[in-house]
mmCIF file with all atom_site columns, C-alpha atoms in Angstrom:
data_model
loop_
_atom_site.group_PDB
_atom_site.id
_atom_site.type_symbol
_atom_site.label_atom_id
_atom_site.label_alt_id
_atom_site.label_comp_id
_atom_site.label_asym_id
_atom_site.label_entity_id
_atom_site.label_seq_id
_atom_site.pdbx_PDB_ins_code
_atom_site.Cartn_x
_atom_site.Cartn_y
_atom_site.Cartn_z
_atom_site.occupancy
_atom_site.B_iso_or_equiv
_atom_site.pdbx_formal_charge
_atom_site.auth_seq_id
_atom_site.auth_comp_id
_atom_site.auth_asym_id
_atom_site.auth_atom_id
_atom_site.pdbx_PDB_model_num
ATOM 1   C CA . UNK S 1 1   ? 2.941  20.003  6.778  1.00 41.00 ? 161 UNK S CA 1
ATOM 2   C CA . UNK S 1 2   ? 4.767  18.573  10.372 1.00 42.00 ? 162 UNK S CA 1
ATOM 3   C CA . UNK S 1 3   ? 2.086  18.187  13.142 1.00 45.00 ? 163 UNK S CA 1
ATOM 4   C CA . UNK S 1 4   ? -1.177 18.371  11.354 1.00 52.00 ? 164 UNK S CA 1
ATOM 5   C CA . UNK S 1 5   ? -2.501 14.955  9.477  1.00 62.00 ? 165 UNK S CA 1
ATOM 6   C CA . UNK S 1 6   ? -3.391 14.513  5.711  1.00 69.00 ? 166 UNK S CA 1
ATOM 7   C CA . UNK S 1 7   ? -4.044 12.192  3.118  1.00 81.00 ? 167 UNK S CA 1
ATOM 8   C CA . UNK S 1 8   ? -1.224 10.488  1.356  1.00 90.00 ? 168 UNK S CA 1
ATOM 9   C CA . UNK S 1 9   ? -1.510 11.956  -2.693 1.00 92.00 ? 169 UNK S CA 1
ATOM 10  C CA . UNK S 1 10  ? -1.330 9.078   -5.009 1.00 93.00 ? 170 UNK S CA 1
ATOM 11  C CA . UNK S 1 11  ? 2.518  9.961   -6.057 1.00 96.00 ? 171 UNK S CA 1
ATOM 12  C CA . UNK S 1 12  ? 3.151  10.014  -2.230 1.00 97.00 ? 172 UNK S CA 1
ATOM 13  C CA . UNK S 1 13  ? 2.095  6.527   -1.595 1.00 96.00 ? 173 UNK S CA 1
ATOM 14  C CA . UNK S 1 14  ? 3.453  5.067   -3.878 1.00 97.00 ? 174 UNK S CA 1
ATOM 15  C CA . UNK S 1 15  ? 7.081  7.105   -2.814 1.00 98.00 ? 175 UNK S CA 1
ATOM 16  C CA . UNK S 1 16  ? 6.036  5.737   0.963  1.00 98.00 ? 176 UNK S CA 1
ATOM 17  C CA . UNK S 1 17  ? 5.350  2.288   -0.217 1.00 98.00 ? 177 UNK S CA 1
ATOM 18  C CA . UNK S 1 18  ? 8.982  2.257   -1.842 1.00 98.00 ? 178 UNK S CA 1
ATOM 19  C CA . UNK S 1 19  ? 10.771 3.652   1.804  1.00 98.00 ? 179 UNK S CA 1
ATOM 20  C CA . UNK S 1 20  ? 8.499  0.813   3.406  1.00 98.00 ? 180 UNK S CA 1
ATOM 21  C CA . UNK S 1 21  ? 9.877  -1.707  1.788  1.00 98.00 ? 181 UNK S CA 1
ATOM 22  C CA . UNK S 1 22  ? 13.462 -1.303  1.934  1.00 98.00 ? 182 UNK S CA 1
ATOM 23  C CA . UNK S 1 23  ? 12.077 -1.157  5.504  1.00 98.00 ? 183 UNK S CA 1
ATOM 24  C CA . UNK S 1 24  ? 11.527 -4.514  5.867  1.00 98.00 ? 184 UNK S CA 1
ATOM 25  C CA . UNK S 1 25  ? 14.769 -6.740  6.685  1.00 98.00 ? 185 UNK S CA 1
ATOM 26  C CA . UNK S 1 26  ? 13.213 -9.849  5.075  1.00 97.00 ? 186 UNK S CA 1
ATOM 27  C CA . UNK S 1 27  ? 14.734 -12.492 7.758  1.00 98.00 ? 187 UNK S CA 1
ATOM 28  C CA . UNK S 1 28  ? 13.711 -15.481 8.141  1.00 97.00 ? 188 UNK S CA 1
ATOM 29  C CA . UNK S 1 29  ? 12.224 -16.306 11.830 1.00 97.00 ? 189 UNK S CA 1
ATOM 30  C CA . UNK S 1 30  ? 13.553 -19.524 13.499 1.00 98.00 ? 190 UNK S CA 1
ATOM 31  C CA . UNK S 1 31  ? 14.268 -20.431 16.490 1.00 98.00 ? 191 UNK S CA 1
ATOM 32  C CA . UNK S 1 32  ? 16.204 -17.955 18.980 1.00 98.00 ? 192 UNK S CA 1
ATOM 33  C CA . UNK S 1 33  ? 17.776 -17.931 22.712 1.00 98.00 ? 193 UNK S CA 1
ATOM 34  C CA . UNK S 1 34  ? 16.113 -14.591 23.010 1.00 98.00 ? 194 UNK S CA 1
ATOM 35  C CA . UNK S 1 35  ? 13.548 -12.006 21.633 1.00 98.00 ? 195 UNK S CA 1
ATOM 36  C CA . UNK S 1 36  ? 13.523 -7.761  22.514 1.00 98.00 ? 196 UNK S CA 1
ATOM 37  C CA . UNK S 1 37  ? 9.958  -6.472  21.917 1.00 98.00 ? 197 UNK S CA 1
ATOM 38  C CA . UNK S 1 38  ? 11.389 -2.754  20.797 1.00 97.00 ? 198 UNK S CA 1
ATOM 39  C CA . UNK S 1 39  ? 9.521  -0.061  22.628 1.00 91.00 ? 199 UNK S CA 1
ATOM 40  C CA . UNK S 1 40  ? 6.720  2.667   19.877 1.00 86.00 ? 200 UNK S CA 1
ATOM 41  C CA . UNK S 1 41  ? 3.468  3.135   20.218 1.00 82.00 ? 201 UNK S CA 1
ATOM 42  C CA . UNK S 1 42  ? 2.457  0.391   18.528 1.00 84.00 ? 202 UNK S CA 1
ATOM 43  C CA . UNK S 1 43  ? 0.597  -2.858  20.004 1.00 92.00 ? 203 UNK S CA 1
ATOM 44  C CA . UNK S 1 44  ? 1.130  -4.858  17.010 1.00 93.00 ? 204 UNK S CA 1
ATOM 45  C CA . UNK S 1 45  ? 4.764  -5.375  18.204 1.00 96.00 ? 205 UNK S CA 1
ATOM 46  C CA . UNK S 1 46  ? 3.491  -7.235  21.135 1.00 98.00 ? 206 UNK S CA 1
ATOM 47  C CA . UNK S 1 47  ? 0.874  -9.091  19.796 1.00 97.00 ? 207 UNK S CA 1
ATOM 48  C CA . UNK S 1 48  ? 3.362  -10.318 17.396 1.00 98.00 ? 208 UNK S CA 1
ATOM 49  C CA . UNK S 1 49  ? 6.062  -11.510 20.533 1.00 98.00 ? 209 UNK S CA 1
ATOM 50  C CA . UNK S 1 50  ? 2.730  -13.310 21.734 1.00 98.00 ? 210 UNK S CA 1
ATOM 51  C CA . UNK S 1 51  ? 2.767  -15.075 18.540 1.00 98.00 ? 211 UNK S CA 1
ATOM 52  C CA . UNK S 1 52  ? 5.868  -16.112 18.208 1.00 98.00 ? 212 UNK S CA 1
ATOM 53  C CA . UNK S 1 53  ? 6.377  -16.963 21.434 1.00 98.00 ? 213 UNK S CA 1
ATOM 54  C CA . UNK S 1 54  ? 3.001  -19.424 21.473 1.00 98.00 ? 214 UNK S CA 1
ATOM 55  C CA . UNK S 1 55  ? 4.817  -20.103 18.205 1.00 98.00 ? 215 UNK S CA 1
ATOM 56  C CA . UNK S 1 56  ? 8.133  -21.516 20.533 1.00 98.00 ? 216 UNK S CA 1
ATOM 57  C CA . UNK S 1 57  ? 10.255 -19.424 18.997 1.00 98.00 ? 217 UNK S CA 1
ATOM 58  C CA . UNK S 1 58  ? 11.904 -18.531 22.569 1.00 98.00 ? 218 UNK S CA 1
ATOM 59  C CA . UNK S 1 59  ? 11.621 -18.842 25.829 1.00 97.00 ? 219 UNK S CA 1
ATOM 60  C CA . UNK S 1 60  ? 12.602 -14.997 26.750 1.00 98.00 ? 220 UNK S CA 1
ATOM 61  C CA . UNK S 1 61  ? 11.212 -11.859 25.952 1.00 98.00 ? 221 UNK S CA 1
ATOM 62  C CA . UNK S 1 62  ? 12.163 -9.184  26.528 1.00 98.00 ? 222 UNK S CA 1
ATOM 63  C CA . UNK S 1 63  ? 10.368 -5.808  26.622 1.00 98.00 ? 223 UNK S CA 1
ATOM 64  C CA . UNK S 1 64  ? 12.212 -2.370  26.918 1.00 97.00 ? 224 UNK S CA 1
ATOM 65  C CA . UNK S 1 65  ? 11.289 1.572   27.134 1.00 95.00 ? 225 UNK S CA 1
ATOM 66  C CA . UNK S 1 66  ? 9.592  3.661   28.966 1.00 92.00 ? 226 UNK S CA 1
ATOM 67  C CA . UNK S 1 67  ? 7.320  6.286   28.317 1.00 84.00 ? 227 UNK S CA 1
ATOM 68  C CA . UNK S 1 68  ? 7.386  7.040   24.501 1.00 74.00 ? 228 UNK S CA 1
ATOM 69  C CA . UNK S 1 69  ? 8.564  10.782  23.565 1.00 71.00 ? 229 UNK S CA 1
ATOM 70  C CA . UNK S 1 70  ? 6.283  11.259  20.092 1.00 67.00 ? 230 UNK S CA 1
ATOM 71  C CA . UNK S 1 71  ? 3.491  10.311  21.789 1.00 68.00 ? 231 UNK S CA 1
ATOM 72  C CA . UNK S 1 72  ? 3.732  10.685  25.410 1.00 71.00 ? 232 UNK S CA 1
ATOM 73  C CA . UNK S 1 73  ? 0.317  10.265  26.625 1.00 77.00 ? 233 UNK S CA 1
ATOM 74  C CA . UNK S 1 74  ? -0.370 6.537   24.998 1.00 80.00 ? 234 UNK S CA 1
ATOM 75  C CA . UNK S 1 75  ? 1.905  4.127   27.751 1.00 84.00 ? 235 UNK S CA 1
ATOM 76  C CA . UNK S 1 76  ? 2.615  6.619   29.900 1.00 85.00 ? 236 UNK S CA 1
ATOM 77  C CA . UNK S 1 77  ? 4.298  3.928   32.460 1.00 90.00 ? 237 UNK S CA 1
ATOM 78  C CA . UNK S 1 78  ? 6.552  3.868   29.613 1.00 90.00 ? 238 UNK S CA 1
ATOM 79  C CA . UNK S 1 79  ? 6.340  0.917   26.939 1.00 95.00 ? 239 UNK S CA 1
ATOM 80  C CA . UNK S 1 80  ? 7.632  -1.910  28.308 1.00 95.00 ? 240 UNK S CA 1
ATOM 81  C CA . UNK S 1 81  ? 5.162  -2.058  31.104 1.00 96.00 ? 241 UNK S CA 1
ATOM 82  C CA . UNK S 1 82  ? 2.039  -1.656  29.293 1.00 95.00 ? 242 UNK S CA 1
ATOM 83  C CA . UNK S 1 83  ? 3.100  -4.146  26.147 1.00 97.00 ? 243 UNK S CA 1
ATOM 84  C CA . UNK S 1 84  ? 4.519  -6.885  28.854 1.00 97.00 ? 244 UNK S CA 1
ATOM 85  C CA . UNK S 1 85  ? 0.607  -6.147  30.748 1.00 97.00 ? 245 UNK S CA 1
ATOM 86  C CA . UNK S 1 86  ? -0.569 -6.914  27.005 1.00 97.00 ? 246 UNK S CA 1
ATOM 87  C CA . UNK S 1 87  ? 1.389  -10.022 26.247 1.00 98.00 ? 247 UNK S CA 1
ATOM 88  C CA . UNK S 1 88  ? 0.450  -11.350 28.792 1.00 98.00 ? 248 UNK S CA 1
ATOM 89  C CA . UNK S 1 89  ? -3.074 -10.613 28.016 1.00 98.00 ? 249 UNK S CA 1
ATOM 90  C CA . UNK S 1 90  ? -2.463 -12.892 25.767 1.00 98.00 ? 250 UNK S CA 1
ATOM 91  C CA . UNK S 1 91  ? -1.105 -15.773 26.869 1.00 98.00 ? 251 UNK S CA 1
ATOM 92  C CA . UNK S 1 92  ? 2.933  -15.403 27.456 1.00 98.00 ? 252 UNK S CA 1
ATOM 93  C CA . UNK S 1 93  ? 3.890  -16.153 31.153 1.00 98.00 ? 253 UNK S CA 1
ATOM 94  C CA . UNK S 1 94  ? 5.097  -13.103 33.068 1.00 98.00 ? 254 UNK S CA 1
ATOM 95  C CA . UNK S 1 95  ? 8.138  -15.794 34.222 1.00 97.00 ? 255 UNK S CA 1
ATOM 96  C CA . UNK S 1 96  ? 8.763  -15.617 30.359 1.00 97.00 ? 256 UNK S CA 1
ATOM 97  C CA . UNK S 1 97  ? 9.308  -11.623 30.408 1.00 98.00 ? 257 UNK S CA 1
ATOM 98  C CA . UNK S 1 98  ? 12.409 -9.499  30.990 1.00 97.00 ? 258 UNK S CA 1
ATOM 99  C CA . UNK S 1 99  ? 10.655 -5.334  31.616 1.00 97.00 ? 259 UNK S CA 1
ATOM 100 C CA . UNK S 1 100 ? 13.575 -3.052  31.047 1.00 97.00 ? 260 UNK S CA 1
ATOM 101 C CA . UNK S 1 101 ? 11.638 0.566   31.236 1.00 95.00 ? 261 UNK S CA 1
ATOM 102 C CA . UNK S 1 102 ? 14.326 2.958   31.293 1.00 94.00 ? 262 UNK S CA 1
ATOM 103 C CA . UNK S 1 103 ? 15.680 2.558   27.115 1.00 95.00 ? 263 UNK S CA 1
ATOM 104 C CA . UNK S 1 104 ? 15.149 6.272   25.695 1.00 93.00 ? 264 UNK S CA 1
ATOM 105 C CA . UNK S 1 105 ? 16.192 5.224   22.681 1.00 93.00 ? 265 UNK S CA 1
ATOM 106 C CA . UNK S 1 106 ? 16.614 3.040   20.156 1.00 95.00 ? 266 UNK S CA 1
ATOM 107 C CA . UNK S 1 107 ? 20.582 2.567   20.621 1.00 96.00 ? 267 UNK S CA 1
ATOM 108 C CA . UNK S 1 108 ? 19.919 2.761   24.835 1.00 97.00 ? 268 UNK S CA 1
ATOM 109 C CA . UNK S 1 109 ? 16.978 -0.558  23.999 1.00 97.00 ? 269 UNK S CA 1
ATOM 110 C CA . UNK S 1 110 ? 19.311 -2.285  22.599 1.00 98.00 ? 270 UNK S CA 1
ATOM 111 C CA . UNK S 1 111 ? 22.440 -1.665  24.931 1.00 97.00 ? 271 UNK S CA 1
ATOM 112 C CA . UNK S 1 112 ? 20.005 -1.817  28.275 1.00 97.00 ? 272 UNK S CA 1
ATOM 113 C CA . UNK S 1 113 ? 17.985 -4.914  27.076 1.00 98.00 ? 273 UNK S CA 1
ATOM 114 C CA . UNK S 1 114 ? 21.933 -6.412  26.974 1.00 97.00 ? 274 UNK S CA 1
ATOM 115 C CA . UNK S 1 115 ? 22.604 -5.616  30.312 1.00 96.00 ? 275 UNK S CA 1
ATOM 116 C CA . UNK S 1 116 ? 19.347 -7.189  31.980 1.00 96.00 ? 276 UNK S CA 1
ATOM 117 C CA . UNK S 1 117 ? 20.223 -10.187 30.902 1.00 96.00 ? 277 UNK S CA 1
ATOM 118 C CA . UNK S 1 118 ? 24.015 -10.579 31.434 1.00 94.00 ? 278 UNK S CA 1
ATOM 119 C CA . UNK S 1 119 ? 21.977 -9.301  35.006 1.00 93.00 ? 279 UNK S CA 1
ATOM 120 C CA . UNK S 1 120 ? 19.563 -11.941 34.734 1.00 91.00 ? 280 UNK S CA 1
ATOM 121 C CA . UNK S 1 121 ? 21.824 -14.849 33.939 1.00 93.00 ? 281 UNK S CA 1
ATOM 122 C CA . UNK S 1 122 ? 20.897 -16.139 30.900 1.00 94.00 ? 282 UNK S CA 1
ATOM 123 C CA . UNK S 1 123 ? 23.895 -16.750 27.695 1.00 94.00 ? 283 UNK S CA 1
ATOM 124 C CA . UNK S 1 124 ? 22.651 -15.134 24.673 1.00 97.00 ? 284 UNK S CA 1
ATOM 125 C CA . UNK S 1 125 ? 24.332 -16.207 21.343 1.00 98.00 ? 285 UNK S CA 1
ATOM 126 C CA . UNK S 1 126 ? 20.948 -15.465 19.080 1.00 98.00 ? 286 UNK S CA 1
ATOM 127 C CA . UNK S 1 127 ? 18.485 -12.288 19.179 1.00 98.00 ? 287 UNK S CA 1
ATOM 128 C CA . UNK S 1 128 ? 15.387 -11.804 17.852 1.00 98.00 ? 288 UNK S CA 1
ATOM 129 C CA . UNK S 1 129 ? 13.955 -7.828  17.007 1.00 98.00 ? 289 UNK S CA 1
ATOM 130 C CA . UNK S 1 130 ? 10.799 -7.293  17.047 1.00 98.00 ? 290 UNK S CA 1
ATOM 131 C CA . UNK S 1 131 ? 9.407  -4.002  15.971 1.00 97.00 ? 291 UNK S CA 1
ATOM 132 C CA . UNK S 1 132 ? 7.091  -1.534  14.470 1.00 95.00 ? 292 UNK S CA 1
ATOM 133 C CA . UNK S 1 133 ? 7.622  -2.505  10.264 1.00 96.00 ? 293 UNK S CA 1
ATOM 134 C CA . UNK S 1 134 ? 9.718  0.330   8.749  1.00 96.00 ? 294 UNK S CA 1
ATOM 135 C CA . UNK S 1 135 ? 11.790 0.411   12.179 1.00 97.00 ? 295 UNK S CA 1
ATOM 136 C CA . UNK S 1 136 ? 13.031 -3.121  11.068 1.00 98.00 ? 296 UNK S CA 1
ATOM 137 C CA . UNK S 1 137 ? 16.642 -2.153  9.545  1.00 98.00 ? 297 UNK S CA 1
ATOM 138 C CA . UNK S 1 138 ? 16.887 0.672   11.489 1.00 98.00 ? 298 UNK S CA 1
ATOM 139 C CA . UNK S 1 139 ? 17.257 -1.522  14.818 1.00 98.00 ? 299 UNK S CA 1
ATOM 140 C CA . UNK S 1 140 ? 19.347 -3.977  12.706 1.00 98.00 ? 300 UNK S CA 1
ATOM 141 C CA . UNK S 1 141 ? 22.136 -1.641  12.153 1.00 98.00 ? 301 UNK S CA 1
ATOM 142 C CA . UNK S 1 142 ? 21.760 0.012   16.152 1.00 98.00 ? 302 UNK S CA 1
ATOM 143 C CA . UNK S 1 143 ? 22.185 -3.848  16.986 1.00 98.00 ? 303 UNK S CA 1
ATOM 144 C CA . UNK S 1 144 ? 24.286 -4.497  14.693 1.00 98.00 ? 304 UNK S CA 1
ATOM 145 C CA . UNK S 1 145 ? 26.683 -1.973  16.573 1.00 97.00 ? 305 UNK S CA 1
ATOM 146 C CA . UNK S 1 146 ? 25.681 -2.259  19.736 1.00 96.00 ? 306 UNK S CA 1
ATOM 147 C CA . UNK S 1 147 ? 25.430 -6.166  19.678 1.00 97.00 ? 307 UNK S CA 1
ATOM 148 C CA . UNK S 1 148 ? 28.205 -7.326  17.231 1.00 97.00 ? 308 UNK S CA 1
ATOM 149 C CA . UNK S 1 149 ? 28.770 -10.888 18.859 1.00 97.00 ? 309 UNK S CA 1
ATOM 150 C CA . UNK S 1 150 ? 24.972 -11.871 18.418 1.00 98.00 ? 310 UNK S CA 1
ATOM 151 C CA . UNK S 1 151 ? 23.529 -13.004 15.321 1.00 98.00 ? 311 UNK S CA 1
ATOM 152 C CA . UNK S 1 152 ? 20.362 -11.135 14.888 1.00 98.00 ? 312 UNK S CA 1
ATOM 153 C CA . UNK S 1 153 ? 17.027 -11.185 12.770 1.00 98.00 ? 313 UNK S CA 1
ATOM 154 C CA . UNK S 1 154 ? 14.751 -8.857  12.551 1.00 98.00 ? 314 UNK S CA 1
ATOM 155 C CA . UNK S 1 155 ? 10.509 -9.520  11.725 1.00 98.00 ? 315 UNK S CA 1
ATOM 156 C CA . UNK S 1 156 ? 7.565  -7.167  12.319 1.00 97.00 ? 316 UNK S CA 1
ATOM 157 C CA . UNK S 1 157 ? 3.606  -7.699  11.892 1.00 95.00 ? 317 UNK S CA 1
ATOM 158 C CA . UNK S 1 158 ? 3.199  -9.435  8.838  1.00 94.00 ? 318 UNK S CA 1
ATOM 159 C CA . UNK S 1 159 ? 1.578  -6.099  7.162  1.00 92.00 ? 319 UNK S CA 1
ATOM 160 C CA . UNK S 1 160 ? 1.953  -4.880  3.941  1.00 93.00 ? 320 UNK S CA 1
ATOM 161 C CA . UNK S 1 161 ? 2.113  -0.741  3.682  1.00 96.00 ? 321 UNK S CA 1
ATOM 162 C CA . UNK S 1 162 ? -1.435 -0.024  2.527  1.00 93.00 ? 322 UNK S CA 1
ATOM 163 C CA . UNK S 1 163 ? -2.732 -2.620  5.614  1.00 92.00 ? 323 UNK S CA 1
ATOM 164 C CA . UNK S 1 164 ? -0.520 -0.743  8.100  1.00 92.00 ? 324 UNK S CA 1
ATOM 165 C CA . UNK S 1 165 ? -2.337 2.230   7.527  1.00 91.00 ? 325 UNK S CA 1
ATOM 166 C CA . UNK S 1 166 ? -5.487 1.257   7.878  1.00 87.00 ? 326 UNK S CA 1
ATOM 167 C CA . UNK S 1 167 ? -4.644 0.860   11.808 1.00 85.00 ? 327 UNK S CA 1
ATOM 168 C CA . UNK S 1 168 ? -3.490 4.027   11.785 1.00 84.00 ? 328 UNK S CA 1
ATOM 169 C CA . UNK S 1 169 ? -5.515 7.527   12.595 1.00 79.00 ? 329 UNK S CA 1
ATOM 170 C CA . UNK S 1 170 ? -2.617 9.901   10.519 1.00 87.00 ? 330 UNK S CA 1
ATOM 171 C CA . UNK S 1 171 ? -1.514 8.341   7.387  1.00 93.00 ? 331 UNK S CA 1
ATOM 172 C CA . UNK S 1 172 ? 0.790  11.643  7.183  1.00 93.00 ? 332 UNK S CA 1
ATOM 173 C CA . UNK S 1 173 ? 2.076  10.621  11.020 1.00 92.00 ? 333 UNK S CA 1
ATOM 174 C CA . UNK S 1 174 ? 3.636  7.126   9.012  1.00 94.00 ? 334 UNK S CA 1
ATOM 175 C CA . UNK S 1 175 ? 5.382  8.409   6.759  1.00 97.00 ? 335 UNK S CA 1
ATOM 176 C CA . UNK S 1 176 ? 7.009  10.840  8.524  1.00 96.00 ? 336 UNK S CA 1
ATOM 177 C CA . UNK S 1 177 ? 8.233  8.357   10.470 1.00 95.00 ? 337 UNK S CA 1
ATOM 178 C CA . UNK S 1 178 ? 9.426  6.255   8.077  1.00 97.00 ? 338 UNK S CA 1
ATOM 179 C CA . UNK S 1 179 ? 11.162 9.749   6.642  1.00 98.00 ? 339 UNK S CA 1
ATOM 180 C CA . UNK S 1 180 ? 12.071 9.672   10.123 1.00 97.00 ? 340 UNK S CA 1
ATOM 181 C CA . UNK S 1 181 ? 13.792 6.715   9.942  1.00 97.00 ? 341 UNK S CA 1
ATOM 182 C CA . UNK S 1 182 ? 15.143 6.465   6.880  1.00 98.00 ? 342 UNK S CA 1
ATOM 183 C CA . UNK S 1 183 ? 17.277 9.928   7.834  1.00 98.00 ? 343 UNK S CA 1
ATOM 184 C CA . UNK S 1 184 ? 18.764 7.947   10.842 1.00 98.00 ? 344 UNK S CA 1
ATOM 185 C CA . UNK S 1 185 ? 20.125 5.518   9.261  1.00 98.00 ? 345 UNK S CA 1
ATOM 186 C CA . UNK S 1 186 ? 21.845 7.455   6.557  1.00 98.00 ? 346 UNK S CA 1
ATOM 187 C CA . UNK S 1 187 ? 22.961 10.109  9.275  1.00 97.00 ? 347 UNK S CA 1
ATOM 188 C CA . UNK S 1 188 ? 23.640 7.668   12.509 1.00 97.00 ? 348 UNK S CA 1
ATOM 189 C CA . UNK S 1 189 ? 27.251 5.847   11.392 1.00 98.00 ? 349 UNK S CA 1
ATOM 190 C CA . UNK S 1 190 ? 29.010 8.773   11.169 1.00 96.00 ? 350 UNK S CA 1
ATOM 191 C CA . UNK S 1 191 ? 27.410 9.304   14.853 1.00 96.00 ? 351 UNK S CA 1
ATOM 192 C CA . UNK S 1 192 ? 28.374 6.426   16.057 1.00 96.00 ? 352 UNK S CA 1
ATOM 193 C CA . UNK S 1 193 ? 24.910 4.981   16.300 1.00 97.00 ? 353 UNK S CA 1
ATOM 194 C CA . UNK S 1 194 ? 24.715 2.367   13.962 1.00 98.00 ? 354 UNK S CA 1
ATOM 195 C CA . UNK S 1 195 ? 26.681 0.188   11.072 1.00 98.00 ? 355 UNK S CA 1
ATOM 196 C CA . UNK S 1 196 ? 27.084 1.702   7.495  1.00 97.00 ? 356 UNK S CA 1
ATOM 197 C CA . UNK S 1 197 ? 23.817 0.410   5.065  1.00 96.00 ? 357 UNK S CA 1
ATOM 198 C CA . UNK S 1 198 ? 23.959 0.803   1.105  1.00 97.00 ? 358 UNK S CA 1
ATOM 199 C CA . UNK S 1 199 ? 20.772 2.563   -0.048 1.00 98.00 ? 359 UNK S CA 1
ATOM 200 C CA . UNK S 1 200 ? 19.231 2.277   -3.505 1.00 98.00 ? 360 UNK S CA 1
ATOM 201 C CA . UNK S 1 201 ? 19.464 4.546   -5.866 1.00 98.00 ? 361 UNK S CA 1
ATOM 202 C CA . UNK S 1 202 ? 14.825 4.541   -5.808 1.00 98.00 ? 362 UNK S CA 1
ATOM 203 C CA . UNK S 1 203 ? 14.399 4.716   -1.693 1.00 98.00 ? 363 UNK S CA 1
ATOM 204 C CA . UNK S 1 204 ? 17.111 7.492   -1.960 1.00 98.00 ? 364 UNK S CA 1
ATOM 205 C CA . UNK S 1 205 ? 14.750 9.586   -5.040 1.00 98.00 ? 365 UNK S CA 1
ATOM 206 C CA . UNK S 1 206 ? 11.502 8.742   -2.756 1.00 98.00 ? 366 UNK S CA 1
ATOM 207 C CA . UNK S 1 207 ? 13.156 9.942   0.483  1.00 98.00 ? 367 UNK S CA 1
ATOM 208 C CA . UNK S 1 208 ? 14.040 13.491  -0.480 1.00 98.00 ? 368 UNK S CA 1
ATOM 209 C CA . UNK S 1 209 ? 10.464 13.282  -2.877 1.00 98.00 ? 369 UNK S CA 1
ATOM 210 C CA . UNK S 1 210 ? 8.965  12.842  0.889  1.00 98.00 ? 370 UNK S CA 1
ATOM 211 C CA . UNK S 1 211 ? 11.059 15.694  2.139  1.00 98.00 ? 371 UNK S CA 1
ATOM 212 C CA . UNK S 1 212 ? 9.911  17.866  -0.616 1.00 97.00 ? 372 UNK S CA 1
ATOM 213 C CA . UNK S 1 213 ? 5.854  17.021  -0.009 1.00 97.00 ? 373 UNK S CA 1
ATOM 214 C CA . UNK S 1 214 ? 7.128  18.486  3.333  1.00 96.00 ? 374 UNK S CA 1
ATOM 215 C CA . UNK S 1 215 ? 7.412  15.277  5.038  1.00 96.00 ? 375 UNK S CA 1
ATOM 216 C CA . UNK S 1 216 ? 9.824  16.625  7.776  1.00 96.00 ? 376 UNK S CA 1
ATOM 217 C CA . UNK S 1 217 ? 8.768  16.439  11.794 1.00 95.00 ? 377 UNK S CA 1
ATOM 218 C CA . UNK S 1 218 ? 10.873 13.601  12.005 1.00 95.00 ? 378 UNK S CA 1
ATOM 219 C CA . UNK S 1 219 ? 14.220 14.715  10.404 1.00 97.00 ? 379 UNK S CA 1
ATOM 220 C CA . UNK S 1 220 ? 17.037 15.195  12.847 1.00 96.00 ? 380 UNK S CA 1
ATOM 221 C CA . UNK S 1 221 ? 18.278 18.538  13.437 1.00 90.00 ? 381 UNK S CA 1
ATOM 222 C CA . UNK S 1 222 ? 21.345 19.359  12.249 1.00 83.00 ? 382 UNK S CA 1
ATOM 223 C CA . UNK S 1 223 ? 24.775 18.764  14.447 1.00 72.00 ? 383 UNK S CA 1
#
């Protein structure tokens, strides 16, 4: 099934919603020293960053990411560059934005953002990670590994699963990404890329059921 497109069957939709809900951290968002908008294929990230900036939650905003490996034609000049431009169009002043255009994965997103802020002389004790909804938990696990000395809060655009599907043109792509991110949450701690997290049995059941149904295009290759 990988590489194609299909609408979700009712049972698959139920499983996918269980995995979706697990990815959401449910953190309460408050003022922080800096926000980091993580690269993705989704302009919902810089749009949500702009809303949070205008709400006065932070004064410094990092956008991080090179060309998107999943959809390389979407942001040809790199995710961070396009995200910065979109946020500025929504009212974020350019002097509030740090652009980190080199990261190729989530670990580099965190590490390179940290380095860019250090080089800018910005003291950071609290960070708000802004991501796609299904990336919250993996972003948290990665940041706790890469940047353990700061307080980490995660957030994403406030969309439920069905509403998010309406913003995309490919339901299968969304579920493949849900499964891919959970696969990394499971596998990355042993590879040294993230902290370990407990995964409830209903989530594991939904995960395996969707793999059995063929949602496998974003699974890691065996090492």
